[in-house]
Amino acid sequence: MKLHSQYLKLHSQFGGATEISVTMDELALTFGCTHRNAMHIVNKMMQLEWIQWTPKRGRGSRSLLQFLVPSEEIALQSMMQAISRKDVHKAIEGIKTHASSSSLQDTLQGWLLTYFGHHSEIRSDKQIDTLRLPITQQLHTFDPLHMNLLAESFVSSHVFDGLVRRSGERDKIVPSLAHAWEVDESRTIWTFFLRKEVLFHHGKVLTAKDVVYSLGRLMQTSKRTLYSYIFKEIQRVTALNPSTVQITLKQPNELFLPFLCTSRAAIVPRDLEGMDEPSFGRRPVGTGPFKVVDMNEDTCVLEVFPYYFLGRAHLDRIEIMYVPWDTESDSSDTGSAFHVIQNPSSTNSSSWSRIHSESYIRKFVTCNTQKKGPLSDPLLRAKIVSCLKEDSASVTHKPMEDHEVTLQITTIPQYANDAECIATKLERQGYPCTVVSVSPEEFKGPIRLESDLIVFSLFRDEDEQLRLFDLYLTLSQHIEPHTRADIEGWLYTIAREPNPKARSESFSMIENRLLEEHHLHILYEKPTQTAYLPSVRGVSFNSQGWVDLRHLWFPPLLSSDIPT
């Protein structure tokens, strides 16, 4: 690997010429080594027939060096060596460093993709199926309490289970860890009956005490997390016996049962089995179809949990790797961070099958009218928002003199490109802007109330109503008092409405009100898409619109496919 880098460095140093006149001292300087070691490197390259070396006698004499192999071929060899050692990041860095053209980048990237996809091998007369997935979001934790990213939630959904789950049919909730449940007439006392002999990955049996502990962690946290408006309404959780748990709400909330389907409400072992929360987040213990056997900043490895209570998964191993080469793409936040990709034998992307789930990503910008500034003026706010529309290039607005201030646009790194586009449009119309990008944790804090414009996203999946409730509750914090009061009234009604369609109509009323008063502007909406080979079987989607890995399977190897 080092020799490949030295060849590429040498080739680059002399402008890519096929033949050069050079001294051994110059080579030593290029390689950053001694005269003797430089000679050793030259001899190794000659043995590999990478170069032709015609020496001239005498120290300081200029010798003739000919490059026999194109630098692209050496770069490709280097990438393949890195891939074979599973050093994917080294391969990616090589692509960025040595790819001199977009066509070469495509070639090298295509070779890198051969590492991913489905791989089978026979061990002790058994077919072992491994699926390797590239991911464009870096994973930090799978602890249900601390997750921030959709990709983390996706993995977590295969490691943990909740009391109930989505069935795949819109608005239908079915048993999971609880095989049945009841609710009293007041709709505040929920009783769940747990399945017997459900095992955690470490072999202990799930009991009602684990449910009490898991929901208690949520109730006691001081973090501002997604769906906190739901679990903060839990008054108490009681283990009536080892297989029965009762949850009492402070007031009725028809979004409570859908909340229990989310990865945030996943059940963890009580006391986290003695681990601190950071350690548990990286080596979690759940009841799900896969268990985490290794996790670092670049790689997460899952292995099948053969005793899963809903049936063993077909895959044996899943290797998820953080691959950040597509830094210009917005795929990292669109829900398409995971793909079931082509086999190594296929390098033509046209061989992929593509299907859409019923999930979408919506990007939008909101106005903070609680901050004193131009956006608190309804007329000026309308003008500023109109600049963001597609036909705004034909409209020219000049800011009022007393409002000539720099607008602060705040977002998180994944949406920075969208924020920059907004800033560009506004600056063309005479509204200077500055973009502030902060971490998801900081984004939940006071930074939003210090900003003029805030770039959000909404993942529209089966949990959309939960997300909308959380979103509008958050937006109400930085809009005008009279509109805020109306929105809070609608949200109160929604929380007590048992009919999902009626709730949806109320959410539409909130959206229309925010659009009409220019508190909200929708930038765009895109469907999520999954690419997979026709050979993949069992493709289905979970509640977030991602492929459910538990059901995936591949045709067994034929005798002719088995290596001899």
Coordinates of C-alpha atoms in Angstrom, one line a residue:
M1 CA 0.0 0.0 0.0
K2 CA 2.8 2.4 0.9
L3 CA 4.6 1.5 -2.4
H4 CA 1.5 2.4 -4.3
S5 CA 1.4 5.8 -2.6
Q6 CA 5.0 6.4 -3.4
Y7 CA 4.5 5.6 -7.0
L8 CA 1.5 8.0 -7.2
K9 CA 3.5 10.7 -5.4
L10 CA 6.4 10.3 -7.7
H11 CA 4.2 10.4 -10.8
S12 CA 2.4 13.5 -9.5
Q13 CA 5.7 15.3 -8.5
F14 CA 6.9 15.2 -12.1
G15 CA 3.7 16.3 -13.7
G16 CA 2.6 12.9 -15.0
A17 CA 5.3 12.7 -17.7
T18 CA 5.9 9.2 -19.0
E19 CA 9.7 9.7 -18.9
I20 CA 11.9 11.9 -16.7
S21 CA 15.5 12.7 -16.0
V22 CA 16.2 12.7 -12.3
T23 CA 18.8 12.2 -9.6
M24 CA 18.7 9.7 -6.8
D25 CA 18.9 12.6 -4.4
E26 CA 15.8 14.2 -5.9
L27 CA 14.0 10.8 -5.6
A28 CA 15.0 10.6 -1.9
L29 CA 13.6 14.1 -1.4
T30 CA 10.3 13.2 -3.1
F31 CA 10.0 10.0 -1.0
G32 CA 11.1 11.7 2.2
C33 CA 13.8 9.0 2.9
T34 CA 17.5 8.4 2.6
H35 CA 19.5 7.8 -0.6
R36 CA 19.8 4.1 0.2
N37 CA 16.0 3.7 0.9
A38 CA 15.2 5.5 -2.3
M39 CA 17.3 3.0 -4.3
H40 CA 15.4 0.2 -2.5
I41 CA 12.0 1.7 -3.5
V42 CA 13.2 2.0 -7.1
N43 CA 14.3 -1.6 -7.2
K44 CA 10.9 -2.8 -5.9
M45 CA 9.1 -0.8 -8.5
M46 CA 11.3 -2.3 -11.2
Q47 CA 10.6 -5.8 -9.9
L48 CA 6.9 -5.1 -10.3
E49 CA 7.5 -3.7 -13.7
W50 CA 6.0 -0.4 -12.8
I51 CA 9.0 1.6 -14.0
Q52 CA 12.1 1.3 -16.2
W53 CA 15.2 2.7 -14.5
T54 CA 18.4 3.5 -16.5
P55 CA 21.0 4.7 -14.0
K56 CA 24.0 7.0 -14.8
R57 CA 27.1 6.5 -12.8
G58 CA 28.4 9.0 -10.3
R59 CA 26.6 10.8 -7.4
G60 CA 24.5 13.6 -8.7
S61 CA 24.3 12.2 -12.2
R62 CA 20.8 12.4 -13.8
S63 CA 19.3 9.0 -14.6
L64 CA 16.4 8.1 -16.8
L65 CA 13.1 6.9 -15.3
Q66 CA 10.2 5.7 -17.4
F67 CA 6.7 5.1 -16.0
L68 CA 5.3 1.9 -17.4
V69 CA 2.0 1.7 -15.7
P70 CA -0.7 4.5 -15.7
S71 CA -1.2 6.2 -12.3
E72 CA -4.9 5.3 -12.6
E73 CA -4.1 1.6 -12.6
I74 CA -1.9 1.9 -9.5
A75 CA -4.5 4.0 -7.7
L76 CA -7.1 1.3 -8.5
Q77 CA -4.7 -1.4 -7.2
S78 CA -4.3 0.6 -4.0
M79 CA -8.0 1.0 -3.6
M80 CA -8.6 -2.7 -4.0
Q81 CA -6.0 -3.6 -1.4
A82 CA -7.6 -1.2 1.0
I83 CA -11.0 -2.8 0.3
S84 CA -9.7 -6.3 0.8
R85 CA -8.4 -5.3 4.2
K86 CA -11.8 -3.7 4.9
D87 CA -10.1 -0.3 5.2
V88 CA -12.9 1.4 3.4
H89 CA -12.0 4.9 4.6
K90 CA -8.5 4.5 3.2
A91 CA -10.0 3.6 -0.1
I92 CA -12.3 6.6 0.0
E93 CA -9.4 8.9 0.8
G94 CA -7.5 7.4 -2.1
I95 CA -10.5 8.1 -4.4
K96 CA -10.5 11.7 -3.3
T97 CA -6.7 12.1 -3.6
H98 CA -5.9 10.3 -6.8
A99 CA -9.0 10.6 -8.9
S100 CA -8.0 13.1 -11.5
S101 CA -11.3 13.0 -13.4
S102 CA -14.9 12.4 -12.7
S103 CA -14.8 9.2 -14.9
L104 CA -11.9 7.8 -12.8
Q105 CA -13.9 8.7 -9.7
D106 CA -16.8 6.7 -11.0
T107 CA -14.6 3.8 -11.8
L108 CA -12.9 3.7 -8.4
Q109 CA -16.2 4.3 -6.7
G110 CA -17.7 1.4 -8.6
W111 CA -14.9 -0.9 -7.5
L112 CA -15.5 0.2 -3.9
L113 CA -19.1 -0.8 -4.2
T114 CA -18.1 -4.3 -5.0
Y115 CA -17.3 -4.7 -1.3
F116 CA -20.9 -3.9 -0.4
G117 CA -24.1 -5.9 -1.1
H118 CA -24.9 -9.6 -0.5
H119 CA -22.1 -12.1 0.1
S120 CA -22.5 -15.8 0.8
E121 CA -20.1 -18.5 1.9
I122 CA -20.4 -22.1 3.0
R123 CA -19.3 -23.0 6.5
S124 CA -19.8 -26.5 7.9
D125 CA -22.3 -27.2 5.1
K126 CA -24.3 -24.1 6.1
Q127 CA -24.8 -21.0 3.9
I128 CA -23.8 -17.8 5.8
D129 CA -25.4 -14.7 4.3
T130 CA -23.8 -11.3 5.0
L131 CA -25.2 -8.0 3.9
R132 CA -22.8 -5.1 3.8
L133 CA -24.5 -1.6 3.7
P134 CA -22.9 1.8 3.1
I135 CA -24.3 4.6 5.2
T136 CA -23.9 8.3 4.7
Q137 CA -24.6 9.2 8.3
Q138 CA -22.1 8.5 11.0
L139 CA -23.6 6.4 13.9
H140 CA -23.0 7.6 17.4
T141 CA -25.4 5.8 19.7
F142 CA -28.3 3.3 19.6
D143 CA -29.5 4.1 23.1
P144 CA -33.2 5.0 22.6
L145 CA -32.9 7.9 25.0
H146 CA -30.0 9.6 23.2
M147 CA -30.5 8.9 19.5
N148 CA -30.7 11.9 17.2
L149 CA -30.3 10.6 13.6
L150 CA -32.8 8.6 11.5
A151 CA -30.0 6.2 10.6
E152 CA -29.5 5.4 14.3
S153 CA -33.2 4.9 14.7
F154 CA -33.1 2.5 11.7
V155 CA -30.4 0.3 13.3
S156 CA -32.0 0.6 16.7
S157 CA -35.3 -0.8 15.3
H158 CA -33.5 -4.0 14.5
V159 CA -31.8 -4.3 17.9
F160 CA -34.8 -3.4 20.2
D161 CA -38.5 -3.9 20.3
G162 CA -41.4 -1.9 21.8
L163 CA -44.5 -3.0 23.5
V164 CA -46.4 -2.6 20.2
R165 CA -45.4 -2.0 16.6
R166 CA -46.7 -0.9 13.2
S167 CA -48.1 -3.6 11.0
G168 CA -47.1 -2.0 7.7
E169 CA -50.7 -1.0 7.1
R170 CA -51.5 2.7 7.6
D171 CA -52.6 3.4 11.2
K172 CA -52.7 -0.2 12.2
I173 CA -50.9 -1.2 15.4
V174 CA -50.3 -4.8 16.4
P175 CA -48.7 -6.7 19.3
S176 CA -44.9 -6.9 19.8
L177 CA -43.4 -7.4 23.3
A178 CA -47.0 -7.1 24.6
H179 CA -49.3 -9.7 23.2
A180 CA -52.4 -7.7 24.2
W181 CA -53.4 -4.5 25.9
E182 CA -56.5 -2.7 27.4
V183 CA -57.4 0.9 28.2
D184 CA -60.0 2.1 30.6
E185 CA -62.9 4.4 29.8
S186 CA -61.0 7.5 30.8
R187 CA -58.3 6.6 28.2
T188 CA -55.6 7.3 30.8
I189 CA -54.9 3.8 32.3
W190 CA -53.3 1.5 29.8
T191 CA -52.5 -2.2 30.8
F192 CA -50.1 -4.3 28.7
F193 CA -49.7 -8.0 28.9
L194 CA -46.2 -9.2 28.1
R195 CA -45.3 -12.3 26.1
K196 CA -43.7 -15.0 28.2
E197 CA -40.0 -16.1 27.9
V198 CA -38.9 -13.3 25.6
L199 CA -35.1 -13.2 25.8
F200 CA -32.7 -10.2 25.8
H201 CA -29.5 -10.7 23.7
H202 CA -27.5 -11.6 26.9
G203 CA -30.0 -14.4 27.8
K204 CA -32.1 -12.8 30.5
V205 CA -35.9 -12.9 30.4
L206 CA -37.9 -9.7 29.8
T207 CA -40.2 -8.8 32.7
A208 CA -42.5 -5.9 33.5
K209 CA -39.7 -4.3 35.6
D210 CA -37.7 -3.8 32.4
V211 CA -40.7 -1.8 31.0
V212 CA -40.9 0.2 34.2
Y213 CA -37.2 1.0 34.0
S214 CA -37.2 1.9 30.2
L215 CA -40.1 4.3 30.4
G216 CA -38.9 5.7 33.7
R217 CA -35.6 6.8 32.0
L218 CA -37.7 8.8 29.5
M219 CA -39.9 10.4 32.2
Q220 CA -36.8 11.4 34.3
T221 CA -34.6 12.8 31.5
S222 CA -34.0 16.6 31.3
K223 CA -33.1 16.3 27.6
R224 CA -35.3 18.0 25.1
T225 CA -35.9 14.9 22.9
L226 CA -38.2 13.9 20.1
Y227 CA -41.7 13.0 21.4
S228 CA -40.9 14.3 24.9
Y229 CA -44.4 15.9 24.9
I230 CA -45.8 12.4 25.0
F231 CA -43.7 10.6 27.7
K232 CA -43.7 13.7 29.9
E233 CA -47.5 13.1 30.2
I234 CA -46.9 9.7 31.8
Q235 CA -47.8 9.9 35.5
R236 CA -46.5 6.5 36.6
V237 CA -45.6 3.0 35.3
T238 CA -46.3 0.0 37.6
A239 CA -45.4 -3.6 37.3
L240 CA -48.6 -5.4 38.5
N241 CA -46.8 -8.8 38.1
P242 CA -43.8 -10.1 36.1
S243 CA -45.9 -10.1 32.9
T244 CA -48.3 -7.2 33.4
V245 CA -47.4 -3.5 33.3
Q246 CA -49.8 -0.6 33.8
I247 CA -49.1 2.9 32.5
T248 CA -51.2 5.9 33.9
L249 CA -51.3 9.1 31.9
K250 CA -51.9 12.5 33.4
Q251 CA -54.6 13.2 30.7
P252 CA -55.9 11.3 27.7
N253 CA -53.6 11.3 24.6
E254 CA -54.5 9.4 21.5
L255 CA -51.0 9.6 20.2
F256 CA -49.7 7.6 23.2
L257 CA -50.2 4.2 21.6
P258 CA -48.5 5.3 18.3
F259 CA -45.6 6.7 20.4
L260 CA -45.1 3.2 21.9
C261 CA -44.3 1.9 18.3
T262 CA -41.4 4.3 17.9
S263 CA -37.7 3.4 18.6
R264 CA -37.7 6.1 21.3
A265 CA -40.0 3.8 23.3
A266 CA -37.9 0.7 22.9
I267 CA -37.5 -1.5 25.9
V268 CA -34.0 -1.9 27.4
P269 CA -32.9 -4.2 30.2
R270 CA -33.3 -2.6 33.7
D271 CA -30.2 -0.8 35.0
L272 CA -28.6 -1.3 31.6
E273 CA -26.9 -4.3 33.0
G274 CA -24.4 -2.2 35.0
M275 CA -23.1 -0.3 32.0
D276 CA -23.0 3.5 31.8
E277 CA -25.2 5.2 29.1
P278 CA -22.3 5.9 26.6
S279 CA -21.2 2.3 26.8
F280 CA -24.7 1.0 26.4
G281 CA -25.3 3.2 23.4
R282 CA -22.4 1.6 21.6
R283 CA -22.9 -2.0 22.7
P284 CA -26.7 -2.2 23.4
V285 CA -28.6 -5.1 24.7
G286 CA -32.1 -5.6 23.3
T287 CA -34.7 -8.2 22.3
G288 CA -34.5 -7.5 18.6
P289 CA -33.8 -9.8 15.6
F290 CA -30.1 -8.7 15.5
K291 CA -27.5 -7.9 18.2
V292 CA -24.6 -5.5 18.0
V293 CA -21.3 -7.4 18.2
D294 CA -19.0 -4.5 17.2
M295 CA -19.3 -0.7 16.8
N296 CA -16.7 2.0 16.2
E297 CA -16.8 5.4 14.5
D298 CA -16.8 3.8 11.1
T299 CA -18.4 0.4 11.4
C300 CA -21.3 -1.4 13.0
V301 CA -21.6 -5.1 12.9
L302 CA -24.9 -6.9 13.6
E303 CA -25.3 -10.7 14.0
V304 CA -28.6 -12.6 13.9
F305 CA -30.2 -13.3 17.3
P306 CA -31.4 -16.9 16.7
Y307 CA -33.9 -16.8 19.6
Y308 CA -35.9 -13.8 18.5
F309 CA -39.5 -14.2 19.7
L310 CA -41.0 -13.4 16.3
G311 CA -38.8 -15.8 14.4
R312 CA -35.2 -15.9 13.3
A313 CA -34.1 -13.5 10.6
H314 CA -32.8 -15.0 7.3
L315 CA -29.6 -13.0 7.2
D316 CA -26.7 -14.1 9.4
R317 CA -24.6 -10.9 9.6
I318 CA -25.0 -7.2 8.6
E319 CA -22.0 -5.0 8.3
I320 CA -22.9 -1.3 8.2
M321 CA -20.1 1.1 7.2
Y322 CA -20.0 4.9 7.3
V323 CA -19.0 6.0 3.7
P324 CA -18.9 9.7 3.4
W325 CA -17.7 10.0 -0.2
D326 CA -21.0 11.5 -1.4
T327 CA -20.5 14.7 0.6
E328 CA -22.3 16.9 -2.0
S329 CA -25.4 14.8 -1.9
D330 CA -28.3 15.4 0.4
S331 CA -28.9 11.7 0.7
S332 CA -27.7 11.6 4.3
D333 CA -31.0 13.3 5.5
T334 CA -33.5 12.0 3.0
G335 CA -34.0 8.5 4.5
S336 CA -32.0 6.9 1.7
A337 CA -28.9 6.4 3.8
F338 CA -29.4 2.7 3.5
H339 CA -29.7 0.7 0.3
V340 CA -29.7 -3.0 -0.5
I341 CA -27.2 -2.7 -3.3
Q342 CA -26.0 -4.8 -6.2
N343 CA -23.9 -8.0 -6.1
P344 CA -20.2 -7.7 -6.8
S345 CA -20.7 -9.4 -10.2
S346 CA -22.9 -6.5 -11.4
T347 CA -21.4 -3.1 -12.0
N348 CA -24.2 -1.7 -14.1
S349 CA -26.6 0.4 -12.0
S350 CA -29.4 -0.2 -14.6
S351 CA -29.6 -3.8 -13.1
W352 CA -31.0 -2.3 -9.9
S353 CA -34.7 -2.4 -9.2
R354 CA -36.0 0.7 -7.6
I355 CA -39.1 1.1 -5.5
H356 CA -40.6 3.9 -3.4
S357 CA -41.9 3.4 0.1
E358 CA -44.7 5.6 1.3
S359 CA -42.2 7.9 3.0
Y360 CA -41.1 11.4 2.1
I361 CA -38.7 14.0 3.3
R362 CA -40.0 17.6 3.4
K363 CA -37.7 20.6 3.9
F364 CA -39.0 23.9 5.0
V365 CA -38.0 27.2 6.6
T366 CA -39.8 28.9 9.5
C367 CA -39.7 32.5 10.7
N368 CA -39.0 33.5 14.3
T369 CA -41.3 36.4 15.0
Q370 CA -40.5 36.4 18.7
K371 CA -37.2 38.0 17.9
K372 CA -37.3 41.8 17.3
G373 CA -36.4 42.4 13.7
P374 CA -37.8 42.5 10.2
L375 CA -39.7 39.2 10.5
S376 CA -41.9 40.6 13.2
D377 CA -43.4 42.9 10.6
P378 CA -46.1 40.9 8.7
L379 CA -45.7 42.8 5.5
L380 CA -42.0 42.6 5.4
R381 CA -42.1 39.0 6.4
A382 CA -44.4 38.2 3.4
K383 CA -41.9 40.0 1.1
I384 CA -39.0 38.0 2.4
V385 CA -40.8 34.7 2.2
S386 CA -41.9 35.5 -1.4
C387 CA -38.2 35.7 -2.3
L388 CA -37.8 32.0 -1.7
K389 CA -40.4 31.0 -4.3
E390 CA -39.2 29.6 -7.6
D391 CA -40.3 32.7 -9.6
S392 CA -38.7 35.1 -7.1
A393 CA -35.9 35.9 -9.7
S394 CA -38.4 38.2 -11.5
V395 CA -39.3 40.0 -8.3
T396 CA -37.0 42.7 -6.7
H397 CA -37.5 43.8 -3.2
K398 CA -35.5 46.5 -1.4
P399 CA -35.5 46.2 2.4
M400 CA -36.9 49.1 4.4
E401 CA -34.1 51.2 5.7
D402 CA -34.9 50.7 9.4
H403 CA -34.8 46.9 8.8
E404 CA -31.4 46.7 7.1
V405 CA -29.9 44.1 9.3
T406 CA -28.3 40.7 8.6
L407 CA -30.7 37.8 8.8
Q408 CA -29.4 34.8 10.7
I409 CA -30.4 31.4 9.2
T410 CA -29.9 28.5 11.6
T411 CA -29.8 24.8 10.8
I412 CA -27.9 21.6 11.4
P413 CA -24.9 20.4 9.2
Q414 CA -27.1 18.0 7.1
Y415 CA -29.2 20.9 5.9
A416 CA -26.5 23.5 5.4
N417 CA -26.7 23.4 1.6
D418 CA -30.4 24.2 1.8
A419 CA -29.7 27.1 4.2
E420 CA -27.0 28.4 1.8
C421 CA -29.4 28.3 -1.1
I422 CA -31.9 30.4 1.0
A423 CA -29.2 32.9 1.8
T424 CA -28.2 33.2 -1.8
K425 CA -31.8 33.9 -2.9
L426 CA -32.4 36.5 -0.2
E427 CA -29.1 38.3 -0.8
R428 CA -30.0 38.6 -4.5
Q429 CA -33.0 40.5 -3.4
G430 CA -31.1 42.8 -1.0
Y431 CA -31.4 40.9 2.3
P432 CA -28.0 40.1 3.7
C433 CA -27.8 36.7 5.5
T434 CA -25.5 34.6 7.6
V435 CA -25.8 30.9 8.0
V436 CA -25.2 29.2 11.4
S437 CA -24.9 25.4 11.4
V438 CA -25.0 23.7 14.8
S439 CA -25.2 20.2 16.1
P440 CA -28.6 18.5 16.6
E441 CA -28.2 18.9 20.3
E442 CA -27.4 22.6 20.1
F443 CA -30.3 23.0 17.6
K444 CA -32.8 22.0 20.3
G445 CA -31.6 24.8 22.5
P446 CA -31.9 28.6 22.6
I447 CA -30.1 29.1 19.3
R448 CA -33.4 28.9 17.4
L449 CA -34.9 31.9 19.4
E450 CA -31.8 33.9 18.5
S451 CA -32.3 33.3 14.8
D452 CA -34.5 34.9 12.2
L453 CA -35.0 31.9 9.9
I454 CA -34.8 28.3 10.9
V455 CA -34.4 25.4 8.4
F456 CA -36.1 22.2 9.5
S457 CA -37.1 18.9 7.9
L458 CA -40.0 16.5 8.4
F459 CA -39.7 12.8 7.7
R460 CA -43.2 11.8 6.5
D461 CA -43.6 8.2 7.4
E462 CA -46.1 6.2 9.5
D463 CA -45.1 8.3 12.5
E464 CA -45.9 11.5 10.7
Q465 CA -48.6 12.6 13.1
L466 CA -46.3 12.2 16.0
R467 CA -43.6 14.2 14.2
L468 CA -46.1 16.9 13.2
F469 CA -47.3 17.3 16.7
D470 CA -43.7 17.7 17.9
L471 CA -42.9 20.1 15.1
Y472 CA -45.9 22.4 15.6
L473 CA -45.4 22.4 19.3
T474 CA -41.8 23.5 18.7
L475 CA -42.8 26.1 16.0
S476 CA -45.4 27.6 18.4
Q477 CA -42.5 28.8 20.6
H478 CA -41.3 31.3 18.0
I479 CA -44.5 32.7 16.4
E480 CA -46.9 35.5 17.3
P481 CA -49.0 35.0 20.5
H482 CA -52.4 35.0 18.9
T483 CA -51.3 32.4 16.3
R484 CA -49.6 30.4 19.0
A485 CA -52.8 30.2 21.1
D486 CA -54.7 28.9 18.1
I487 CA -52.1 26.3 17.3
E488 CA -52.0 25.1 20.9
G489 CA -55.8 24.8 20.9
W490 CA -55.7 22.7 17.8
L491 CA -52.9 20.5 19.3
Y492 CA -55.0 20.0 22.4
T493 CA -57.9 18.8 20.3
I494 CA -55.7 16.5 18.2
A495 CA -54.3 14.8 21.3
R496 CA -57.8 13.7 22.2
E497 CA -59.1 12.8 18.8
P498 CA -59.2 9.0 18.3
N499 CA -59.8 9.1 14.6
P500 CA -56.5 9.4 12.6
K501 CA -58.2 11.0 9.6
A502 CA -59.7 13.7 11.8
R503 CA -56.3 14.4 13.3
S504 CA -54.9 14.7 9.8
E505 CA -57.4 17.4 8.9
S506 CA -56.5 19.4 12.0
F507 CA -52.8 19.2 11.2
S508 CA -53.7 20.5 7.7
M509 CA -55.5 23.4 9.2
I510 CA -52.4 24.3 11.3
E511 CA -50.1 24.1 8.2
N512 CA -52.5 26.3 6.1
R513 CA -52.6 28.9 8.9
L514 CA -48.8 29.0 9.1
L515 CA -48.4 29.3 5.3
E516 CA -51.0 32.0 5.0
E517 CA -49.3 34.1 7.7
H518 CA -45.9 33.4 6.2
H519 CA -44.5 31.7 9.3
L520 CA -43.7 28.7 7.2
H521 CA -42.4 28.1 3.7
I522 CA -42.0 24.6 2.2
L523 CA -38.8 24.3 0.2
Y524 CA -39.4 20.9 -1.4
E525 CA -40.5 17.4 -0.8
K526 CA -38.9 14.2 -2.1
P527 CA -39.9 10.5 -1.8
T528 CA -37.5 8.0 -0.3
Q529 CA -36.2 5.4 -2.6
T530 CA -34.6 2.0 -2.1
A531 CA -32.4 0.3 -4.8
Y532 CA -32.0 -3.5 -4.7
L533 CA -31.2 -6.4 -7.0
P534 CA -34.0 -8.5 -8.4
S535 CA -32.4 -11.5 -6.7
V536 CA -33.3 -10.0 -3.3
R537 CA -36.3 -11.6 -1.7
G538 CA -38.6 -10.5 1.1
V539 CA -38.3 -6.7 0.5
S540 CA -40.7 -4.9 2.8
F541 CA -40.6 -1.6 4.7
N542 CA -40.7 -0.7 8.3
S543 CA -42.6 2.3 9.7
Q544 CA -39.8 4.7 8.7
G545 CA -39.9 3.6 5.0
W546 CA -36.7 1.6 5.2
V547 CA -36.2 -2.0 4.2
D548 CA -37.0 -4.3 7.1
L549 CA -33.7 -6.4 7.3
R550 CA -35.4 -9.2 9.2
H551 CA -37.3 -10.4 6.2
L552 CA -34.6 -10.1 3.6
W553 CA -33.3 -13.3 2.1
F554 CA -31.3 -14.4 -0.9
P555 CA -31.6 -17.6 -3.0
P556 CA -29.4 -20.4 -1.6
L557 CA -26.1 -21.1 -3.4
L558 CA -26.2 -23.8 -6.0
S559 CA -23.6 -26.5 -6.0
S560 CA -22.0 -24.9 -9.0
D561 CA -21.6 -21.6 -7.0
I562 CA -19.8 -23.2 -4.1
P563 CA -16.0 -22.7 -4.3
T564 CA -14.0 -25.9 -4.6

